[in-house]
XYZ file of C-alpha atoms in Angstrom:
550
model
C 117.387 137.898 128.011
C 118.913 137.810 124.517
C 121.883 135.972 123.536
C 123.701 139.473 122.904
C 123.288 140.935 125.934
C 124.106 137.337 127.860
C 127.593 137.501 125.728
C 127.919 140.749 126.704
C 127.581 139.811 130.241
C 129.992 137.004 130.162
C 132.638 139.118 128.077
C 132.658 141.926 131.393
C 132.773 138.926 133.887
C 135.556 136.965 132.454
C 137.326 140.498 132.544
C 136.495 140.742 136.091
C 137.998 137.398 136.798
C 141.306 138.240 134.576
C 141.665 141.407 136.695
C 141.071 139.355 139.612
C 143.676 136.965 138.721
C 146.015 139.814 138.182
C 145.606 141.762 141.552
C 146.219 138.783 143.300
C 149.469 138.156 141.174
C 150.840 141.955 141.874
C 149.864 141.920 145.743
C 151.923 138.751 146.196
C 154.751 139.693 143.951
C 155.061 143.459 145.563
C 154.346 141.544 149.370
C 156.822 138.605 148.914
C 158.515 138.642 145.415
C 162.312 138.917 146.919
C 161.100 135.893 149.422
C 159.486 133.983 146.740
C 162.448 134.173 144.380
C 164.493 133.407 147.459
C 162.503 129.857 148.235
C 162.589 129.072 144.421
C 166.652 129.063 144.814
C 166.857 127.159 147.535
C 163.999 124.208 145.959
C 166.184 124.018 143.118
C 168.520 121.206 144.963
C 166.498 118.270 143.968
C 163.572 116.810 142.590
C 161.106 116.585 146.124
C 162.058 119.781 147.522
C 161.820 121.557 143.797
C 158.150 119.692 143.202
C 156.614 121.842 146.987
C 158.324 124.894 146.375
C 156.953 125.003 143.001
C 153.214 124.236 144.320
C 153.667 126.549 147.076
C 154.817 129.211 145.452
C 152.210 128.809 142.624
C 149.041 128.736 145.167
C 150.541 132.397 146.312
C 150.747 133.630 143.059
C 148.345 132.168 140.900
C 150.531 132.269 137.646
C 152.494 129.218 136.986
C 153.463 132.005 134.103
C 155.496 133.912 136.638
C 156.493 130.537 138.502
C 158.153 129.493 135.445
C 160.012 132.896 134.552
C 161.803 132.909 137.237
C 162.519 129.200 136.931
C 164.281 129.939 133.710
C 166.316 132.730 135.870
C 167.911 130.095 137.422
C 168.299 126.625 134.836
C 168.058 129.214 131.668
C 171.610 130.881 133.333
C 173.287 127.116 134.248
C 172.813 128.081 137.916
C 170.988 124.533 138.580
C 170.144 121.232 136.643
C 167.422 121.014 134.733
C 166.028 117.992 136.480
C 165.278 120.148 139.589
C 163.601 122.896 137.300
C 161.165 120.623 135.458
C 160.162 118.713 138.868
C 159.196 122.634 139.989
C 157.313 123.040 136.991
C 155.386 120.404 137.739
C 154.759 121.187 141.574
C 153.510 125.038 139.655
C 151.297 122.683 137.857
C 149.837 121.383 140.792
C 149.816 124.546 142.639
C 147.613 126.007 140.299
C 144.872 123.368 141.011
C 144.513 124.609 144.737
C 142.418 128.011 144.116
C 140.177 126.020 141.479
C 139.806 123.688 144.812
C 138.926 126.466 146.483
C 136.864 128.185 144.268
C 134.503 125.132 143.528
C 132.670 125.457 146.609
C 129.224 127.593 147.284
C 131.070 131.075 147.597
C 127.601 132.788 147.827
C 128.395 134.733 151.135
C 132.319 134.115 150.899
C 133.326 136.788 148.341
C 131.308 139.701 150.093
C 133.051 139.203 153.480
C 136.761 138.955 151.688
C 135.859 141.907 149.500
C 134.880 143.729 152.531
C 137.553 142.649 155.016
C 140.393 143.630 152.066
C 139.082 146.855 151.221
C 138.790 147.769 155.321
C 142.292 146.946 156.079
C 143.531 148.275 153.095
C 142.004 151.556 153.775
C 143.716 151.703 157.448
C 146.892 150.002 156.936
C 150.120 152.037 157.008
C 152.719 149.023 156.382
C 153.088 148.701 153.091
C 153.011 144.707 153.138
C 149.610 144.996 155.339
C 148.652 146.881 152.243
C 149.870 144.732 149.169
C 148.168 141.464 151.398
C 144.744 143.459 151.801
C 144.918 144.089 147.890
C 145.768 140.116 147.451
C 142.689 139.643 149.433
C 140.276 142.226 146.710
C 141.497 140.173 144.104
C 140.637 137.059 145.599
C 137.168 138.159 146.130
C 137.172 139.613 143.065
C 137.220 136.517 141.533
C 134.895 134.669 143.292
C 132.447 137.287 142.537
C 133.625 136.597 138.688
C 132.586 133.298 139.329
C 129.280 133.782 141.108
C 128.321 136.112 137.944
C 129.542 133.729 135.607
C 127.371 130.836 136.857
C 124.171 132.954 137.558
C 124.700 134.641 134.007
C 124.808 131.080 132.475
C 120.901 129.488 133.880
C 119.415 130.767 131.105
C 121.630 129.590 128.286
C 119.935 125.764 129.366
C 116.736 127.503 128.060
C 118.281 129.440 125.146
C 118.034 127.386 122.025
C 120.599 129.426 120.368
C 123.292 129.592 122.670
C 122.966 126.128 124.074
C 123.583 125.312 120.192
C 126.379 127.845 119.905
C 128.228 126.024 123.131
C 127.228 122.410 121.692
C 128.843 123.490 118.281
C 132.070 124.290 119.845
C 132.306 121.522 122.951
C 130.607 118.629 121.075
C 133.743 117.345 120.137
C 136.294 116.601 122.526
C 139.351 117.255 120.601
C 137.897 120.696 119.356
C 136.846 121.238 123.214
C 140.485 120.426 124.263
C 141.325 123.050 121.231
C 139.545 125.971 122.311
C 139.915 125.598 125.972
C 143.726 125.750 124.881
C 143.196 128.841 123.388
C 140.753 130.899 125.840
C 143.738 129.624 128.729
C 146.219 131.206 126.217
C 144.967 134.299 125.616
C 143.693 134.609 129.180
C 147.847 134.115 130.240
C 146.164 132.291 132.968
C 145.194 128.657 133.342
C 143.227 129.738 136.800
C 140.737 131.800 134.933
C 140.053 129.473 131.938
C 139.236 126.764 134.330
C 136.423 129.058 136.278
C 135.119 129.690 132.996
C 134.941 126.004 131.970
C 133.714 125.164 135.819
C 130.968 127.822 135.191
C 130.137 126.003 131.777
C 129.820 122.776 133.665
C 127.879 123.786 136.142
C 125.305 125.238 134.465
C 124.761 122.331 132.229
C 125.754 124.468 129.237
C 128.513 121.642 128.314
C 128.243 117.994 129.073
C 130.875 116.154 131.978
C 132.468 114.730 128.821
C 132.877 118.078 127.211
C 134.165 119.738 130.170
C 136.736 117.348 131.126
C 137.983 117.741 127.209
C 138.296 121.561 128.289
C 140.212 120.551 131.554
C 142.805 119.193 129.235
C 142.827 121.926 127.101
C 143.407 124.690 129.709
C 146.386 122.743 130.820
C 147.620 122.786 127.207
C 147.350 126.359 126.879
C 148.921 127.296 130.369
C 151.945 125.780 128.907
C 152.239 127.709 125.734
C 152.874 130.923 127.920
C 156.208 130.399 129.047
C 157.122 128.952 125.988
C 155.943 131.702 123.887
C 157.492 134.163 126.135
C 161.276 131.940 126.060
C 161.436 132.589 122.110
C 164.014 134.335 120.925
C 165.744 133.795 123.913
C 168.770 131.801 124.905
C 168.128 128.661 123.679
C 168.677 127.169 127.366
C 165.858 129.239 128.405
C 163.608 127.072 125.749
C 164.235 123.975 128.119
C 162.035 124.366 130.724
C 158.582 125.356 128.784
C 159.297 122.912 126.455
C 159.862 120.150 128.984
C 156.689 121.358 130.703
C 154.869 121.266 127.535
C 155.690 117.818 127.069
C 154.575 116.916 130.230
C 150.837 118.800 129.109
C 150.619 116.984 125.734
C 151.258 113.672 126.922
C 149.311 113.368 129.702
C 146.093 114.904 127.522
C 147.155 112.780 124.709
C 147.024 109.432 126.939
C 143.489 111.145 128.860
C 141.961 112.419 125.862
C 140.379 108.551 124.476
C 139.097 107.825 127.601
C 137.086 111.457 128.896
C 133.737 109.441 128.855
C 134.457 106.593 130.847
C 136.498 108.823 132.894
C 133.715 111.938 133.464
C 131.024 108.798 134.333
C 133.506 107.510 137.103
C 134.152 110.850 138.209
C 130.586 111.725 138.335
C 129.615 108.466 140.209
C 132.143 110.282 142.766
C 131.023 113.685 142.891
C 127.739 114.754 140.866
C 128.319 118.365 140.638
C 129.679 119.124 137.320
C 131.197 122.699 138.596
C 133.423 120.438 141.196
C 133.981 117.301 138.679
C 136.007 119.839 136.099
C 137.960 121.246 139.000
C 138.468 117.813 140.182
C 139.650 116.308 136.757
C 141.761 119.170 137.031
C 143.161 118.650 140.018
C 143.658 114.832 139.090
C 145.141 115.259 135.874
C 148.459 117.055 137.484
C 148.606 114.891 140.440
C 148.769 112.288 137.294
C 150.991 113.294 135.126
C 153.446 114.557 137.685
C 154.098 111.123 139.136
C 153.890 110.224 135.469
C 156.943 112.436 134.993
C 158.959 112.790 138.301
C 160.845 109.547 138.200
C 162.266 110.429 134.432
C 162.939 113.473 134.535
C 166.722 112.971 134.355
C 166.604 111.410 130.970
C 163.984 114.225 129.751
C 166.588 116.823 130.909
C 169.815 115.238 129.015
C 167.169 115.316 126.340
C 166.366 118.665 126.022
C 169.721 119.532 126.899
C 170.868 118.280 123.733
C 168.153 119.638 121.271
C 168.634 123.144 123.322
C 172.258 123.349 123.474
C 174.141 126.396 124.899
C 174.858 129.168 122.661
C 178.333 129.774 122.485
C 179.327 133.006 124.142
C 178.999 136.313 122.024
C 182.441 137.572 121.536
C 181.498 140.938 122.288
C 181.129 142.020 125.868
C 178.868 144.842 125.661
C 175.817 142.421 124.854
C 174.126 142.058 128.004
C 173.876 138.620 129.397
C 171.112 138.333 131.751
C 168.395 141.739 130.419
C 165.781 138.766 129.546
C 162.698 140.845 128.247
C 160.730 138.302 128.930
C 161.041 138.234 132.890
C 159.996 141.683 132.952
C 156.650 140.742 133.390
C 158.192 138.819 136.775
C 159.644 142.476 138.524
C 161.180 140.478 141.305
C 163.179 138.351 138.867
C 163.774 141.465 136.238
C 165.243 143.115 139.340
C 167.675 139.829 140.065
C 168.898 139.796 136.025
C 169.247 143.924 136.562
C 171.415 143.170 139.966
C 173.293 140.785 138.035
C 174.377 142.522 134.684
C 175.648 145.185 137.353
C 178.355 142.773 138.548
C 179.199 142.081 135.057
C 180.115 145.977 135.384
C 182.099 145.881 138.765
C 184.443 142.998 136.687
C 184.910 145.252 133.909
C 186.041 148.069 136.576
C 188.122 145.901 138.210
C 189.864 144.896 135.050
C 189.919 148.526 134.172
C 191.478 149.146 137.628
C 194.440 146.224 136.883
C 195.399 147.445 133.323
C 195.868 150.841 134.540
C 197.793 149.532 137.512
C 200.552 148.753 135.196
C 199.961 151.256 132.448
C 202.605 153.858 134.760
C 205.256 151.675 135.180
C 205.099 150.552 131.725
C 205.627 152.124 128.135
C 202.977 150.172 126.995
C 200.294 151.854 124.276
C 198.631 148.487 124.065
C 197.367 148.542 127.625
C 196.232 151.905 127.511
C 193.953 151.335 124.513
C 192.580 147.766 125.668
C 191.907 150.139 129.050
C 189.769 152.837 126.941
C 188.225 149.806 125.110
C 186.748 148.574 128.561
C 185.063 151.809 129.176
C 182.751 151.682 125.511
C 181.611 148.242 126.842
C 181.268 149.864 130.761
C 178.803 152.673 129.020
C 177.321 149.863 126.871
C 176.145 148.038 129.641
C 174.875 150.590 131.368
C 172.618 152.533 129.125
C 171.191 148.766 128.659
C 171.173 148.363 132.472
C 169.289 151.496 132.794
C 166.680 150.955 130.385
C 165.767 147.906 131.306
C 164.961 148.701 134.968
C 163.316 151.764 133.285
C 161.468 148.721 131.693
C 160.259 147.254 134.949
C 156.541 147.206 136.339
C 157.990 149.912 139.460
C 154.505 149.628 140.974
C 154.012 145.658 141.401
C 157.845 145.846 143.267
C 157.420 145.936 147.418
C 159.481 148.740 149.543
C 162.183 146.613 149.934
C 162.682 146.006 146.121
C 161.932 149.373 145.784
C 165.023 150.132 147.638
C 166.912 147.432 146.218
C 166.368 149.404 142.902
C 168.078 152.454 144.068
C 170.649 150.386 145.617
C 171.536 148.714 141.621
C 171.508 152.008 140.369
C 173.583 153.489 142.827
C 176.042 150.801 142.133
C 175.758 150.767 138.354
C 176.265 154.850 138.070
C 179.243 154.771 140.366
C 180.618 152.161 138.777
C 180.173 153.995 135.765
C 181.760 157.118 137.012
C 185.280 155.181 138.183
C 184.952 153.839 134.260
C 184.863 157.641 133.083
C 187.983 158.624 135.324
C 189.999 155.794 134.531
C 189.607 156.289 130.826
C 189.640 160.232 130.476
C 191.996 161.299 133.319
C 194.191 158.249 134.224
C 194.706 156.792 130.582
C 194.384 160.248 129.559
C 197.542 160.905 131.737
C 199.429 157.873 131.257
C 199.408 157.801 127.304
C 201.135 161.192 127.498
C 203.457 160.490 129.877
C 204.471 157.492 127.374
C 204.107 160.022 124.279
C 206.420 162.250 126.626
C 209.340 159.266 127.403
C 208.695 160.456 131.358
C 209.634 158.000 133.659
C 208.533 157.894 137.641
C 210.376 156.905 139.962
C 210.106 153.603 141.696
C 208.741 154.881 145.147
C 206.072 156.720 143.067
C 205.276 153.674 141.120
C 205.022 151.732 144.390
C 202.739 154.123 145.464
C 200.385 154.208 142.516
C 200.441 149.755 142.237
C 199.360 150.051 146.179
C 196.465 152.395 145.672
C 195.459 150.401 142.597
C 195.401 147.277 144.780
C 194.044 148.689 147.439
C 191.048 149.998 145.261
C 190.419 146.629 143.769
C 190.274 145.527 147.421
C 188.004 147.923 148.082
C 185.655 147.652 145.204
C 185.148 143.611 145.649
C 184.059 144.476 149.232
C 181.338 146.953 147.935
C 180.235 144.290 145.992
C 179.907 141.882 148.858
C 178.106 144.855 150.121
C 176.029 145.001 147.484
C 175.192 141.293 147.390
C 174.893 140.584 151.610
C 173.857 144.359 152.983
C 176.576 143.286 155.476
C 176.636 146.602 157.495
C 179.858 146.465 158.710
C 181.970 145.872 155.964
C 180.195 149.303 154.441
C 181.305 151.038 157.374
C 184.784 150.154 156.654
C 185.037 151.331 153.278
C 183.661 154.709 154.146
C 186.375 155.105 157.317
C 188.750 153.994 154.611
C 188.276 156.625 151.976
C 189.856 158.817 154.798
C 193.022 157.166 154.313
C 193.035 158.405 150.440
C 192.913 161.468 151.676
C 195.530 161.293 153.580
C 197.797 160.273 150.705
C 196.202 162.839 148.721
C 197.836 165.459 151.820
C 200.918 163.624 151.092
C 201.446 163.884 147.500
C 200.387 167.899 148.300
C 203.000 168.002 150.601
C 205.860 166.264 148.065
C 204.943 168.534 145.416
C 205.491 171.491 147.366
C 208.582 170.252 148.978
C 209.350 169.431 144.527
C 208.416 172.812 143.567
C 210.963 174.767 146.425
C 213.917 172.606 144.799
C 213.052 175.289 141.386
C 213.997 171.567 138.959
C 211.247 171.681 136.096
C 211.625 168.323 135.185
C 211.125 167.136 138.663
C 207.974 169.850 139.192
C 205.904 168.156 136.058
C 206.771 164.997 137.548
C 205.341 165.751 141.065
C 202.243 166.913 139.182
C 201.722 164.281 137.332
C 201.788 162.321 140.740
C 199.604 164.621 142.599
C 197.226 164.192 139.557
C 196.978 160.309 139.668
C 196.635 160.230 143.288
C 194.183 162.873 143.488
C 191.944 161.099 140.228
C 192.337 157.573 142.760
C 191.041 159.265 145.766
C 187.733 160.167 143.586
C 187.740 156.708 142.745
C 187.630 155.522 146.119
C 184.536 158.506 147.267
C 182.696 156.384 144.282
C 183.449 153.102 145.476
C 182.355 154.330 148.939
C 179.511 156.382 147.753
C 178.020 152.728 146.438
C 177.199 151.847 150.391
C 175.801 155.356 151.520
C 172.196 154.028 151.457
C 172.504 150.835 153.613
C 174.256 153.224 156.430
C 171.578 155.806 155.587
C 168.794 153.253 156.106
C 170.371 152.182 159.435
C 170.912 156.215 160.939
C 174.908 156.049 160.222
C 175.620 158.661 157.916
C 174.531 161.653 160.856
C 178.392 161.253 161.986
C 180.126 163.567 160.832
C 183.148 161.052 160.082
C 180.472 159.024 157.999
C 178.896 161.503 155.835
C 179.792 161.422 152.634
C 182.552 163.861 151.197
C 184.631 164.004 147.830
C-alpha cells in the first residue's frame, strides 16, 4: 500500500471519528440538554459537587467544549462564583478521559453490535428521546469503528520507511509532539478524537511511549484553546473560565513535560500496551492536575477576576445582554440566553405599562416621550431576539425545547404587541389629550391607574408562567381577561348613557375613555395569549370559557 493512499485512508477515518464524536454530542444535547443545563446549575454551589457534575455531564456529552459554554452561561452572567465554575471545568476535564477508558479496550466485536442495536431501535422507536438515545448509540459505534480502522490502517506504516520517517520527523521531539497534538485537538474541536488518533499512533508502534505521552499533553492543551477561542470578543467575564482552565492545561504539561521518559517507562512497567498507556497518561494527567488545582482555586478566581474585570454596563438598553454567539453552538444554553433577553422585554413592558399609568392624570410631555422611547428599545430587542433563535441549531434541540422555543416566541411577540399599543394608541391618545388641555375626571382616572395595575399584576404572573409552567396560575389569567371585558361593557354603557345627555365636551371625553379601556383590554388578550400553549398542551383550551378571544 502506498503512503498516499494510507493518508488517504486515515484522512476519511479521522472524519468518521469527528462525525462520531458529533452524533453523540447532538443525541445527548436534543435527549437531555434542558436536564443537563439543569444539573450544571445546581453543581455550581461549591467546589465537590461542581468537580462530578462537570465529569458527569462531560462523559454524556463528549465535549468539554459544550461543558464549558454553558459554564460561562452561568459565572460569565455573575449568576455563581467563579471558584465553583473552574472546579467544573476541571471535573469536564476528567470526564472526558472516561470514553478514551472505554475506547482502549479490544472493541473488535463491540462496535458491530452497538451499531446494530442503535440503528434497530432507532428505526422502530416512536418517542422522540428513544430516538435521539438510539442515535447517541450510532455515534458511539461509529467511533469505535473509527478506531478499529485507524489502528488496522496504521500496521503497515511499521514497515513503511517513508511514513514511519514522516511520523518520527514530527513526534521525535517531545515539545514539537506536545505542539502538534495541540493543534490536531484544536482543529478537531474535540480532545476525545485527538486522543484516539494519538492511541492509534501508539498502538501501532508508529510513535514511541515517550512520544505519545508528549501528544497526551498536547491534546489537553488544545482542548482548552476551544472555549477560549470561542469567549473572545465576549464579555470579558466570560474570558475567566477558559482562561482559568487553560492555566490549569499549561501547568500541569509544563511540570509533566521534563519527565515523559521516566514517566512512559513507569507507566509501561504497569501496562505494556502502548494504545492503553496514552489513554492512561491521559486519564492520569487530569486526575493530577485537578487535585493540583482544587484546593486553590479561590485565589485563582480573585485572580482572574481582577485581570477580567466586569465591563461596565452599556448605557444603551437596546444592546442585548445575554445573545452570546458563541453558545449557539450549545442550543440548550442559546435557548436559556434567548429565554432570558425575553424577560429583559417583559421589564421594559412593565415600565412601559407604569409611565403610561400616570401619563392621563398628568400633563406631562416628558413621560409620554420617555414611554415612546421604551418601545424603539422593545423592537430593538426583539428583532435581535428573533434572529438569534433563528440562529440556533433547531434540529440538535429535543421536543421539549422544541416547545420551549415556541413558548419564548410566543412571549417575546406578545410582549411586543402590548409595546406597539402602548406607544401608538395609548401615548398616541394621551399626548393629544395634553395638546388638547382635556382633563378626566377623577373616577375615570381611578379607573384607568386600576387597570394599569392590574395589568402589571397580570403580566409578572405570565412571566412566572413563563419561567415555572405553573398551570394554574395560566388558568387564572385567561378567566381574568373576562373581567376586562366586562369593564370594556361598562365604559360602552357610560358612553351611551354620555352621548343621551347631547354635552359635546362630555361625549369626546367618554370616547376618549371607551378608547383607553378598550386599547387595555387588548393588552390583557396579549398578556393572556402568552399562556395559551401550556393549557393547549394540557387539553384546556376545548372550554369554551378558555379559548382564546380578543
Amino acid at each position: 500500500m502506498s503512503a498516499t493512499h494510507v493518508l488517504i485512508e486515515l484522512l476519511g477515518e479521522i472524519a468518521l471519528l469527528l462525525w462520531g464524536v458529533h452524533v453523540v454530542n447532538s443525541g445527548v444535547q436534543r435527549a437531555f440538554g434542558s436536564e443537563l443545563r439543569h444539573l450544571l446549575g445546581e453543581g455550581l454551589r461549591n467546589r465537590g459537587k461542581a468537580f462530578l457534575a462537570g465529569l458527569g455531564v462531560t462523559a454524556l456529552l463528549q465535549s468539554s467544549t459544550a461543558t464549558a459554554l454553558m459554564i460561562a452561561s452561568f459565572s460569565g452572567a455573575g449568576a455563581v462564583e467563579l471558584a465553583p465554575a473552574l472546579a467544573m471545568m476541571l471535573g469536564a476535564n476528567v470526564g472526558t478521559t472516561l470514553i478514551v477508558q472505554l475506547a482502549s479496550f479490544d472493541v473488535t466485536y463491540v462496535f458491530p453490535l452497538i451499531l446494530f442495536a442503535g440503528v434497530a431501535v432507532y428505526r422502530r422507536a416512536r418517542s422522540s428521546m428513544v430516538r435521539d438515545l438510539a442515535q447517541t448509540a450510532v455515534g458511539f459505534g461509529l467511533m469505535l469503528l473509527a478506531l478499529h480502522l485507524l489502528v488496522e490502517t496504521m500496521r503497515p506504516i511499521e514497515a513503511s520507511a517513508t511514513l514511519k520517517l514522516i511520523f518520527g520527523a514530527i513526534t521525535g521531539e517531545p515539545l514539537i509532539a506536545l505542539i502538534v497534538a495541540a493543534g490536531l485537538a484544536w482543529a478537531a474541536h474535540s480532545s476525545v478524537a485527538a486522543m484516539l488518533l494519538v492511541m492509534s499512533l501508539a498502538g501501532a508502534g508508529v510513535v514511541t511511549p515517550e512520544a505519545a505521552l508528549a501528544m497526551v499533553l498536547g491534546c489537553n492543551v488544545g482542548s482548552a484553546l476551544n472555549p477560549l477561542i470561542d469567549a473572545v470578543g465576549a464579555e470579558p467575564a466570560k474570558l475567566r473560565a477558559p482562561v482559568g482552565n487553560l492555566v490549569n492545561r499549561l501547568v500541569g504539561a509544563g511540570l509533566a513535560l521534563p519527565f515523559v521518559g521516566p514517566i512512559a517507562a513507569w507507566m509501561s512497567a504497569v501496562d505494556p500496551d502502548a494504545g492503553r498507556l496514552a489513554a492512561n497518561a491521559h486519564l492520569v494527567f487530569n486526575l493530577a492536575t485537578a487535585a493540583l488545582f482544587i484546593a486553590v482555586l479561590p485565589q485563582l478566581a480573585r485572580l482572574l477576576t481582577r485581570l477580567f474585570p466586569d465591563r461596565p454596563l452599556a448605557n444603551d438598553p437596546s444592546v442585548p445582554l445575554y445573545l452570546d454567539e458563541a453558545a449557539l453552538s450549545t442550543p440548550s444554553v442559546a435557548l436559556a440566553n434567548a429565554a432570558r433577553e425575553v424577560l429583559r422585554m417583559a421589564d421594559v413592558v412593565e415600565q412601559m405599562l407604569k409611565g403610561s399609568q400616570g401619563a392621563f392624570a398628568k400633563d406631562d410631555v416628558g413621560r409620554v416621550l420617555a414611554v415612546r422611547r421604551a418601545d424603539d428599545v422593545l423592537d430593538t430587542l426583539f428583532d435581535k431576539i428573533q434572529l438569534y433563535i433563528g440562529a440556533i441549531d433547531h434540529d440538535r434541540l429535543s421536543d421539549k425545547e422544541t416547545a420551549r422555543v415556541f413558548a419564548t416566541l410566543a412571549l417575546a411577540i406578545n410582549l411586543e404587541h402590548i409595546g406597539d399599543i402602548v406607544d401608538k394608541n395609548l401615548m398616541e391618545m394621551a399626548g393629544q389629550r395634553i395638546k388638547e388641555k382635556r382633563l378626566l375626571p377623577p373616577p375615570a382616572i381611578r379607573r384607568i391607574e386600576e387597570m394599569h395595575g392590574r395589568l402589571c399584576e397580570h403580566l409578572r404572573l405570565a412571566v412566572a408562567v413563563f419561567m415555572s409552567g405553573d398551570a394554574t396560575a395560566a388558568r387564572r389569567l385567561v378567566v381574568e381577561k373576562e373581567s376586562f371585558r366586562a369593564l370594556e361593557r361598562e365604559a360602552t354603557d357610560r358612553h351611551f348613557a354620555e352621548m343621551r345627555t347631547g354635552r359635546p365636551e362630555q361625549i369626546e371625553i367618554s370616547a376618549l375613555q371607551l378608547d383607553i379601556t378598550r386599547d387595555l383590554k387588548r393588552i390583557e388578550a396579549h398578556i393572556a395569549a402568552t399562556v395559551y400553549g401550556l393549557l393547549e398542551k394540557n387539553g384546556e383550551l376545548r372550554s369554551s370559557r378558555l379559548a382564546p378571544v380578543a
